[in-house]
Short mmCIF file of C-alpha atoms in Angstrom, two decimals:
data_model
loop_
_atom_site.label_atom_id
_atom_site.label_comp_id
_atom_site.label_asym_id
_atom_site.label_seq_id
_atom_site.Cartn_x
_atom_site.Cartn_y
_atom_site.Cartn_z
CA VAL A 1 39.57 -32.03 10.51
CA LEU A 2 39.30 -31.08 14.17
CA THR A 3 41.98 -28.40 13.76
CA ILE A 4 40.28 -27.03 10.63
CA ALA A 5 37.02 -26.89 12.58
CA ILE A 6 38.65 -25.02 15.49
CA ILE A 7 40.26 -22.45 13.20
CA GLY A 8 37.06 -22.18 11.16
CA THR A 9 35.10 -21.42 14.32
CA GLY A 10 37.43 -18.55 15.21
CA ILE A 11 37.30 -17.01 11.76
CA MET A 12 33.54 -17.60 11.57
CA ALA A 13 33.15 -15.63 14.81
CA LEU A 14 35.32 -12.81 13.44
CA VAL A 15 33.86 -12.58 9.92
CA GLY A 16 30.29 -13.41 10.98
CA ILE A 17 30.01 -10.81 13.71
CA LEU A 18 31.85 -8.14 11.74
CA THR A 19 29.69 -8.82 8.66
CA ALA A 20 26.61 -8.57 10.86
CA VAL A 21 27.96 -5.29 12.27
CA ASP A 22 28.46 -3.93 8.75
CA ALA A 23 24.93 -5.05 7.90
CA MET A 24 23.56 -3.30 10.97
CA LYS A 25 25.45 -0.12 10.09
CA ALA A 26 24.16 -0.30 6.51
CA GLY A 27 20.68 -0.79 7.91
CA VAL A 28 21.07 2.22 10.17
CA TYR A 29 22.33 4.45 7.36
CA SER A 30 19.67 3.23 4.91
CA ASN A 31 16.96 4.00 7.48
CA PHE A 32 18.41 7.35 8.57
CA SER A 33 15.37 9.24 7.42
CA ARG A 34 12.99 7.07 9.43
CA MET A 35 15.15 7.59 12.51
CA GLY A 36 15.28 11.32 11.85
CA ALA A 37 19.02 11.57 11.34
CA ASN A 38 18.99 12.95 7.80
CA SER A 39 16.49 15.65 8.68
CA PHE A 40 16.18 18.63 10.98
CA GLN A 41 13.33 20.84 12.09
CA ILE A 42 12.84 24.57 12.42
CA ASN A 43 10.35 25.37 15.18
CA ASN A 44 9.42 28.18 17.51
CA ASP A 45 11.25 26.78 20.55
CA VAL A 46 14.07 28.97 21.80
CA VAL A 47 16.85 27.53 23.94
CA GLN A 48 17.99 30.01 26.56
CA LYS A 49 21.08 29.41 28.67
CA LYS A 50 20.65 30.36 32.29
CA LYS A 51 22.62 29.81 35.47
CA ASN A 52 21.29 27.76 38.31
CA LYS A 53 21.62 28.73 41.97
CA ARG A 54 24.98 27.02 42.28
CA GLY A 55 26.41 28.97 39.39
CA GLY A 56 26.47 26.10 36.88
CA PRO A 57 25.06 26.36 33.34
CA MET A 58 21.45 25.40 32.73
CA SER A 59 19.42 25.43 29.53
CA ALA A 60 15.74 26.29 29.30
CA VAL A 61 13.36 25.90 26.36
CA THR A 62 10.75 28.61 25.88
CA ASP A 63 8.23 29.41 23.20
CA GLY A 64 9.59 31.89 20.71
CA LYS A 65 7.77 33.71 17.99
CA LYS A 66 5.34 31.40 16.26
CA ILE A 67 6.20 30.35 12.68
CA THR A 68 3.41 31.41 10.38
CA TYR A 69 2.25 29.60 7.27
CA GLU A 70 3.44 32.49 5.10
CA GLU A 71 6.95 32.35 6.61
CA ALA A 72 7.12 28.58 6.14
CA ARG A 73 5.92 28.80 2.54
CA THR A 74 8.43 31.57 1.77
CA PHE A 75 11.23 29.48 3.27
CA ARG A 76 10.20 26.44 1.24
CA GLU A 77 10.17 28.45 -2.00
CA ARG A 78 13.55 30.13 -1.37
CA PHE A 79 15.55 27.23 0.11
CA ASN A 80 17.77 26.28 -2.84
CA PHE A 81 19.58 23.23 -1.51
CA PRO A 82 19.56 19.53 -2.50
CA ALA A 83 16.87 18.74 0.05
CA LYS A 84 13.11 18.51 0.49
CA VAL A 85 11.24 20.98 2.68
CA SER A 86 8.01 20.06 4.43
CA MET A 87 5.50 22.08 6.44
CA SER A 88 3.41 20.51 9.17
CA LEU A 89 0.94 21.75 11.77
CA ARG A 90 -0.11 19.85 14.87
CA GLY A 91 -3.89 19.83 14.92
CA THR A 92 -4.87 17.80 17.96
CA GLY A 93 -3.80 14.70 19.85
CA ILE A 94 -7.22 13.75 21.23
CA ALA A 95 -9.31 13.21 18.10
CA THR A 96 -11.84 10.40 17.68
CA VAL A 97 -12.25 8.91 14.21
CA HIS A 98 -15.54 7.24 13.20
CA TYR A 99 -16.54 4.92 10.37
CA GLY A 100 -20.00 3.48 10.51
CA SER A 101 -20.43 1.83 13.91
CA GLU A 102 -16.66 1.66 14.48
CA LYS A 103 -14.70 4.35 16.26
CA THR A 104 -11.25 4.84 17.76
CA ASN A 105 -10.30 5.93 21.24
CA PRO A 106 -10.05 9.72 21.68
CA ASN A 107 -6.28 9.69 21.32
CA VAL A 108 -5.72 9.92 17.57
CA ARG A 109 -3.06 12.45 16.54
CA VAL A 110 -4.22 14.71 13.68
CA THR A 111 -1.47 16.55 11.78
CA GLY A 112 -1.73 18.95 8.89
CA VAL A 113 0.97 18.30 6.30
CA ASP A 114 2.01 19.19 2.78
CA ASP A 115 2.93 16.96 -0.15
CA ASN A 116 6.59 16.69 0.96
CA TYR A 117 5.82 15.37 4.44
CA LEU A 118 5.78 11.69 3.45
CA PRO A 119 9.23 11.63 1.75
CA VAL A 120 10.87 13.86 4.38
CA SER A 121 9.61 11.69 7.25
CA ASP A 122 10.21 8.53 5.20
CA THR A 123 6.59 7.50 5.64
CA LYS A 124 5.62 4.78 3.17
CA LEU A 125 2.09 4.20 1.95
CA TYR A 126 0.47 0.78 2.33
CA ASP A 127 -2.18 1.81 -0.17
CA GLY A 128 -3.43 4.91 -1.95
CA ARG A 129 -1.62 8.13 -2.84
CA ASN A 130 -0.06 11.29 -1.45
CA PHE A 131 -1.72 14.71 -1.29
CA THR A 132 -1.68 16.81 -4.46
CA ASP A 133 -0.64 20.48 -4.70
CA ALA A 134 -4.28 21.48 -5.16
CA GLU A 135 -5.33 19.62 -2.02
CA VAL A 136 -2.49 21.14 0.02
CA ASN A 137 -3.07 24.72 -1.14
CA THR A 138 -6.84 24.65 -0.59
CA VAL A 139 -9.14 23.48 2.18
CA SER A 140 -9.68 19.89 0.99
CA TYR A 141 -11.40 17.33 3.16
CA VAL A 142 -9.23 14.34 2.37
CA CYS A 143 -7.03 12.33 4.71
CA ILE A 144 -4.37 9.63 5.00
CA LEU A 145 -4.96 7.17 7.83
CA GLY A 146 -2.28 5.69 10.05
CA ASN A 147 -2.08 1.92 9.85
CA GLY A 148 -3.37 1.41 13.39
CA THR A 149 -6.27 3.82 12.87
CA ALA A 150 -7.25 2.08 9.62
CA LYS A 151 -7.16 -1.37 11.28
CA LYS A 152 -9.30 -0.12 14.12
CA LEU A 153 -11.97 1.18 11.75
CA PHE A 154 -11.78 -1.36 8.93
CA LYS A 155 -10.36 -4.39 10.78
CA ASN A 156 -8.09 -6.28 8.36
CA ASN A 157 -9.91 -5.16 5.22
CA LEU A 158 -7.34 -2.45 4.39
CA LYS A 159 -7.50 -2.95 0.63
CA HIS A 160 -11.00 -1.44 0.55
CA VAL A 161 -10.32 1.70 2.54
CA ILE A 162 -9.56 4.10 -0.32
CA ASN A 163 -12.38 6.55 -1.14
CA GLU A 164 -14.33 5.63 2.00
CA VAL A 165 -15.55 8.56 4.09
CA VAL A 166 -14.58 8.75 7.77
CA SER A 167 -15.34 11.33 10.43
CA VAL A 168 -12.31 12.99 11.98
CA GLY A 169 -13.90 14.61 14.98
CA ASP A 170 -16.94 16.35 13.54
CA VAL A 171 -15.56 16.65 10.00
CA LYS A 172 -16.05 14.10 7.26
CA CYS A 173 -12.98 13.33 5.13
CA ARG A 174 -12.45 11.05 2.15
CA VAL A 175 -9.62 8.56 2.64
CA ILE A 176 -6.99 8.74 -0.11
CA GLY A 177 -4.24 6.67 1.51
CA VAL A 178 -3.19 4.34 4.31
CA MET A 179 0.30 4.51 5.82
CA GLU A 180 2.49 1.48 6.35
CA SER A 181 2.96 0.47 9.96
CA LYS A 182 5.62 2.57 11.68
CA GLY A 183 5.40 0.96 15.10
CA GLY A 184 5.37 2.81 18.37
CA SER A 185 7.23 3.50 21.56
CA MET A 186 6.50 4.24 25.20
CA ILE A 187 5.98 7.88 24.22
CA MET A 188 3.92 7.72 21.04
CA ASP A 189 2.15 5.27 18.76
CA GLY A 190 3.26 6.12 15.21
CA ASP A 191 0.30 4.24 13.68
CA ASN A 192 -2.38 6.04 15.70
CA ALA A 193 -2.53 9.06 13.41
CA VAL A 194 -4.40 10.87 10.68
CA LEU A 195 -2.81 13.22 8.14
CA ILE A 196 -4.80 16.02 6.53
CA PRO A 197 -3.72 18.88 4.23
CA VAL A 198 -2.00 21.69 6.13
CA ASN A 199 -4.52 24.37 5.08
CA THR A 200 -7.38 22.11 6.14
CA ALA A 201 -5.72 21.81 9.55
CA ARG A 202 -5.40 25.59 9.73
CA ALA A 203 -9.10 25.96 8.94
CA LEU A 204 -10.21 23.31 11.44
CA TYR A 205 -7.87 23.99 14.34
CA GLY A 206 -7.13 27.67 13.84
CA GLY A 207 -3.85 29.40 13.15
CA ALA A 208 -2.74 29.54 16.78
CA ASN A 209 -0.37 26.60 16.47
CA SER A 210 3.06 27.21 15.01
CA ILE A 211 4.13 25.63 11.73
CA VAL A 212 7.02 23.19 11.97
CA ILE A 213 9.42 23.22 9.01
CA SER A 214 11.19 19.91 8.35
CA VAL A 215 14.14 19.63 5.98
CA GLY A 216 15.34 16.26 4.71
CA VAL A 217 18.72 16.34 2.98
CA ASN A 218 19.56 14.00 0.12
CA ASP A 219 23.04 13.26 1.51
CA ILE A 220 23.57 12.90 5.26
CA LYS A 221 27.08 14.40 4.89
CA THR A 222 25.60 17.75 3.83
CA LYS A 223 23.24 18.09 6.79
CA GLU A 224 25.43 20.48 8.81
CA LEU A 225 25.84 22.74 5.78
CA ALA A 226 22.08 22.56 5.16
CA CYS A 227 21.43 23.58 8.79
CA ASP A 228 23.65 26.64 8.39
CA GLU A 229 21.97 27.57 5.09
CA ALA A 230 18.52 27.11 6.63
CA GLU A 231 19.37 29.25 9.66
CA GLY A 232 20.66 32.08 7.49
CA LEU A 233 17.66 31.96 5.16
CA PHE A 234 15.08 31.85 7.95
CA ARG A 235 16.75 34.80 9.66
CA ALA A 236 16.38 36.64 6.35
CA VAL A 237 12.72 35.57 6.07
CA ARG A 238 12.10 37.00 9.54
CA LYS A 239 14.22 40.07 8.81
CA LEU A 240 16.29 39.64 11.97
CA PRO A 241 18.98 42.35 12.39
CA LEU A 242 22.63 41.35 12.27
CA GLY A 243 23.75 40.23 15.71
CA ALA A 244 20.22 39.69 17.03
CA PRO A 245 19.59 36.27 18.62
CA ASN A 246 17.42 33.72 16.84
CA ASN A 247 13.76 33.67 17.86
CA PHE A 248 13.48 30.11 16.55
CA SER A 249 15.52 26.94 16.90
CA ILE A 250 16.87 24.21 14.65
CA THR A 251 16.75 20.75 16.16
CA GLN A 252 18.41 17.57 14.98
CA ASN A 253 17.68 14.00 15.98
CA ASN A 254 21.15 12.47 16.28
CA ASP A 255 21.13 11.07 19.81
CA LEU A 256 19.53 7.75 18.88
CA ILE A 257 21.90 7.22 15.97
CA SER A 258 24.96 8.08 18.05
CA THR A 259 23.90 5.67 20.79
CA LEU A 260 23.25 2.88 18.31
CA LEU A 261 26.57 3.36 16.54
CA ASP A 262 28.36 3.35 19.91
CA VAL A 263 26.75 0.01 20.72
CA ILE A 264 27.80 -1.34 17.32
CA LYS A 265 31.38 -0.20 18.02
CA TYR A 266 31.45 -2.22 21.23
CA ILE A 267 30.02 -5.25 19.41
CA ARG A 268 32.88 -4.96 16.91
CA ILE A 269 35.46 -4.87 19.71
CA ALA A 270 33.85 -7.90 21.35
CA ALA A 271 33.97 -9.78 18.02
CA VAL A 272 37.69 -9.11 17.65
CA LEU A 273 38.37 -10.28 21.23
CA ILE A 274 36.38 -13.49 20.69
CA ALA A 275 38.27 -14.20 17.47
CA VAL A 276 41.68 -13.49 19.08
CA ILE A 277 40.98 -15.87 21.98
CA THR A 278 39.75 -18.58 19.60
CA LEU A 279 42.74 -18.16 17.29
CA LEU A 280 45.17 -18.36 20.21
CA GLY A 281 43.62 -21.71 21.03
CA SER A 282 43.94 -22.64 17.36
CA VAL A 283 47.68 -21.87 17.40
CA VAL A 284 48.24 -24.19 20.36
CA GLY A 285 46.02 -26.89 18.88
CA LEU A 286 47.60 -26.76 15.44
CA MET A 287 51.14 -26.82 16.89
CA ASN A 288 50.28 -29.91 18.95
CA ILE A 289 48.76 -31.63 15.92
CA MET A 290 51.88 -30.92 13.84
CA LEU A 291 54.19 -32.17 16.63
CA VAL A 292 52.17 -35.39 16.85
CA SER A 293 52.41 -35.65 13.06
CA VAL A 294 56.20 -35.33 13.21
CA SER A 295 56.30 -38.07 15.88
CA GLU A 296 54.05 -40.41 13.91
CA ARG A 297 55.95 -39.87 10.65
CA THR A 298 59.47 -40.19 12.04
CA ARG A 299 60.18 -43.36 10.01
CA GLU A 300 58.81 -41.71 6.85
CA ILE A 301 61.09 -38.71 7.41
CA GLY A 302 64.08 -41.10 7.83
CA VAL A 303 63.30 -42.86 4.53
CA ILE A 304 62.94 -39.56 2.68
CA LYS A 305 66.23 -38.28 4.11
CA ALA A 306 67.99 -41.55 3.29
CA LEU A 307 66.84 -41.15 -0.31
CA GLY A 308 68.54 -37.73 -0.46
CA ALA A 309 65.91 -35.24 0.70
CA LYS A 310 67.39 -32.08 2.17
CA SER A 311 66.47 -30.66 5.58
CA SER A 312 65.08 -27.53 3.89
CA GLY A 313 62.71 -29.69 1.84
CA ILE A 314 61.43 -31.47 4.97
CA LYS A 315 60.98 -28.14 6.72
CA GLN A 316 59.08 -26.73 3.73
CA GLN A 317 56.82 -29.79 3.56
CA PHE A 318 55.65 -29.57 7.18
CA LEU A 319 55.36 -25.79 7.10
CA THR A 320 53.21 -26.01 3.94
CA GLU A 321 50.97 -28.61 5.56
CA SER A 322 50.50 -26.39 8.61
CA ILE A 323 49.65 -23.35 6.47
CA MET A 324 47.25 -25.35 4.29
CA ILE A 325 45.36 -26.70 7.32
CA SER A 326 45.10 -23.20 8.77
CA VAL A 327 44.02 -21.54 5.48
CA LEU A 328 41.41 -24.26 4.82
CA GLY A 329 39.99 -23.57 8.27
CA GLY A 330 40.04 -19.86 7.48
CA LEU A 331 38.19 -20.30 4.17
CA LEU A 332 35.57 -22.45 5.88
CA GLY A 333 35.19 -19.82 8.60
CA VAL A 334 34.90 -17.01 6.04
CA LEU A 335 32.12 -18.78 4.13
CA LEU A 336 30.16 -19.61 7.28
CA GLY A 337 30.76 -16.13 8.68
CA MET A 338 29.44 -14.48 5.50
CA VAL A 339 26.30 -16.63 5.61
CA ILE A 340 25.63 -15.91 9.29
CA GLY A 341 26.40 -12.19 8.93
CA ASN A 342 24.08 -11.80 5.95
CA LEU A 343 21.30 -13.70 7.72
CA VAL A 344 21.48 -10.99 10.36
CA GLY A 345 21.59 -8.39 7.58
CA ALA A 346 18.35 -9.78 6.16
CA LEU A 347 16.60 -8.67 9.36
CA PHE A 348 17.61 -5.08 8.52
CA ASP A 349 16.49 -5.31 4.87
CA VAL A 350 20.08 -4.89 3.68
CA GLY A 351 21.39 -6.44 0.48
CA PHE A 352 24.00 -9.20 0.40
CA ILE A 353 27.29 -7.91 1.84
CA ILE A 354 30.70 -9.30 0.85
CA PRO A 355 33.13 -8.08 3.53
CA TRP A 356 36.29 -8.05 1.42
CA VAL A 357 38.34 -6.42 4.18
CA TRP A 358 37.38 -9.06 6.73
CA ILE A 359 37.84 -11.88 4.21
CA PHE A 360 41.37 -10.71 3.42
CA MET A 361 42.09 -10.19 7.12
CA GLY A 362 40.71 -13.62 8.07
CA VAL A 363 42.71 -15.50 5.45
CA SER A 364 45.87 -13.51 6.28
CA ILE A 365 45.48 -14.24 9.99
CA CYS A 366 45.08 -17.94 9.21
CA ALA A 367 48.26 -17.93 7.12
CA VAL A 368 50.13 -16.29 10.00
CA VAL A 369 48.64 -18.84 12.43
CA GLY A 370 49.80 -21.63 10.12
CA ILE A 371 53.34 -20.26 9.98
CA ILE A 372 53.57 -19.72 13.75
CA SER A 373 52.09 -23.13 14.53
CA GLY A 374 54.11 -25.04 11.95
CA ILE A 375 57.56 -23.51 12.14
CA TYR A 376 58.71 -25.33 15.30
CA PRO A 377 57.40 -28.78 14.24
CA ALA A 378 58.93 -28.22 10.76
CA ILE A 379 62.33 -27.36 12.24
CA LYS A 380 62.11 -30.41 14.53
CA ALA A 381 61.28 -32.68 11.58
CA SER A 382 64.12 -31.27 9.45
CA LYS A 383 66.69 -31.94 12.19
CA LEU A 384 65.88 -35.64 12.61
CA ASP A 385 68.88 -37.96 12.16
CA PRO A 386 67.99 -40.36 9.28
CA ILE A 387 69.72 -43.34 10.98
CA VAL A 388 67.75 -42.80 14.21
CA ALA A 389 64.60 -42.19 12.22
CA LEU A 390 64.94 -45.44 10.25
CA ARG A 391 65.27 -47.39 13.52
CA TYR A 392 62.14 -45.71 14.93
CA GLU A 393 59.18 -48.05 15.44
#
C-alpha cells in the first residue's frame, strides 16, 4: 500500500500539473478575445525607425493622418474576411455621470462605438441589449454603462437600471445595457466606462479624434493573413501610391499571451522534473519492497520449486507482482491527477479535460518502473536453491 501510494503521488504530480497546464492553456485560448490576442487595431499612430546618438536603432511613435469616420465605414463595408470589424472613437476620459443625487468621480471613460464593438472586444452584457443599426447610424442618446459606473450610481440594484436616464456630462442618455465586470489594472479600470453610439460621440466630442478600427478574427490562426488583408485594403481606401509608406499602423496585442504561455511552458517542465524525481524514489522503494518479499517468501519459493515449478515461472510471478503494484499506483495517481487538474481548470471556466496523452504516458511509465524495479528481485527469487529454501526459517 505504501509503495502504491508513493508511485501514485508521483503520477498524480505529473498528470495533475500537466492537466492543470492544459486547462490553463485552454482557458487562455478560450479567452483570447478578452485578452486582445484574436484582434488587431488600425489606428493613426505611425512607427518611425530612427537612430539614436550612438548609432543604434530606435523606434518612435508619431501621429499619422487621422482615420475619418467615412474611411472606417468604407473599410468595414469592403473587408470581406471571416472576421468582425468595429469602429470606436475615444470621447473623453474625465466625464462625470449623474443619476439623481448620485454621481461618479470625474474619471469615467466615454467611448463611441458601433454594434460590433461588444463581440470584437468580447464584452458581455450583465443586463440589457446592444446598440441597434439605427442607433449607431444616427445621433441617439442611449448608453451602455460599465459595471463599476452602474454600481456607483445604482448601488447593487443593477436589475432596475434599464431605461433609466443618466447624465453623461451635460447630456442625458437612456440606459439600454449594463456590462459585466471586466476588472481593472494599474493602468485602467475596465468597469469605469460608458459606451455611446459612435455618431453620438462624434456629435458631442467633435470629429477631431481619430477613429480606431478593431478587427476580431473568428480563428486565431488566420490573424496574420487578416492583418495583411486589412493593410492592403486600408491602403486602397486611402489611395496610397505603390511603394509609399503607411500613414497608419496595425497593432496586435500578443505580448501578454506570449508571456503567459512562456510561464505555462516552465510550469510544464517543473511538473516533469517533480514527477521524474518522485518516480526515481518509487523505483528504489519498489525494488526494496520486492527484495524484502523474496526474503520473506523464501520457504514458499522452495515449496513451489520442490513441487516442480520452473525458474521462469517464479521469475514471471514476481515480475508480474511488481508491475501490478506499479500500475495500480499509476492508475490511482492518474485518477487523482485528473481530479486536481480539472479543479484548477474550473477556475478558468474550462470544461472537463481528459488528458489521454498524459494518462497513457503515466501508465506506461508505471509499467516501466514495475519492470525495472521487479526484474532483479524476480531473478533472485528464480535462482533460489529449493533445498536451501526449504530449510529457511
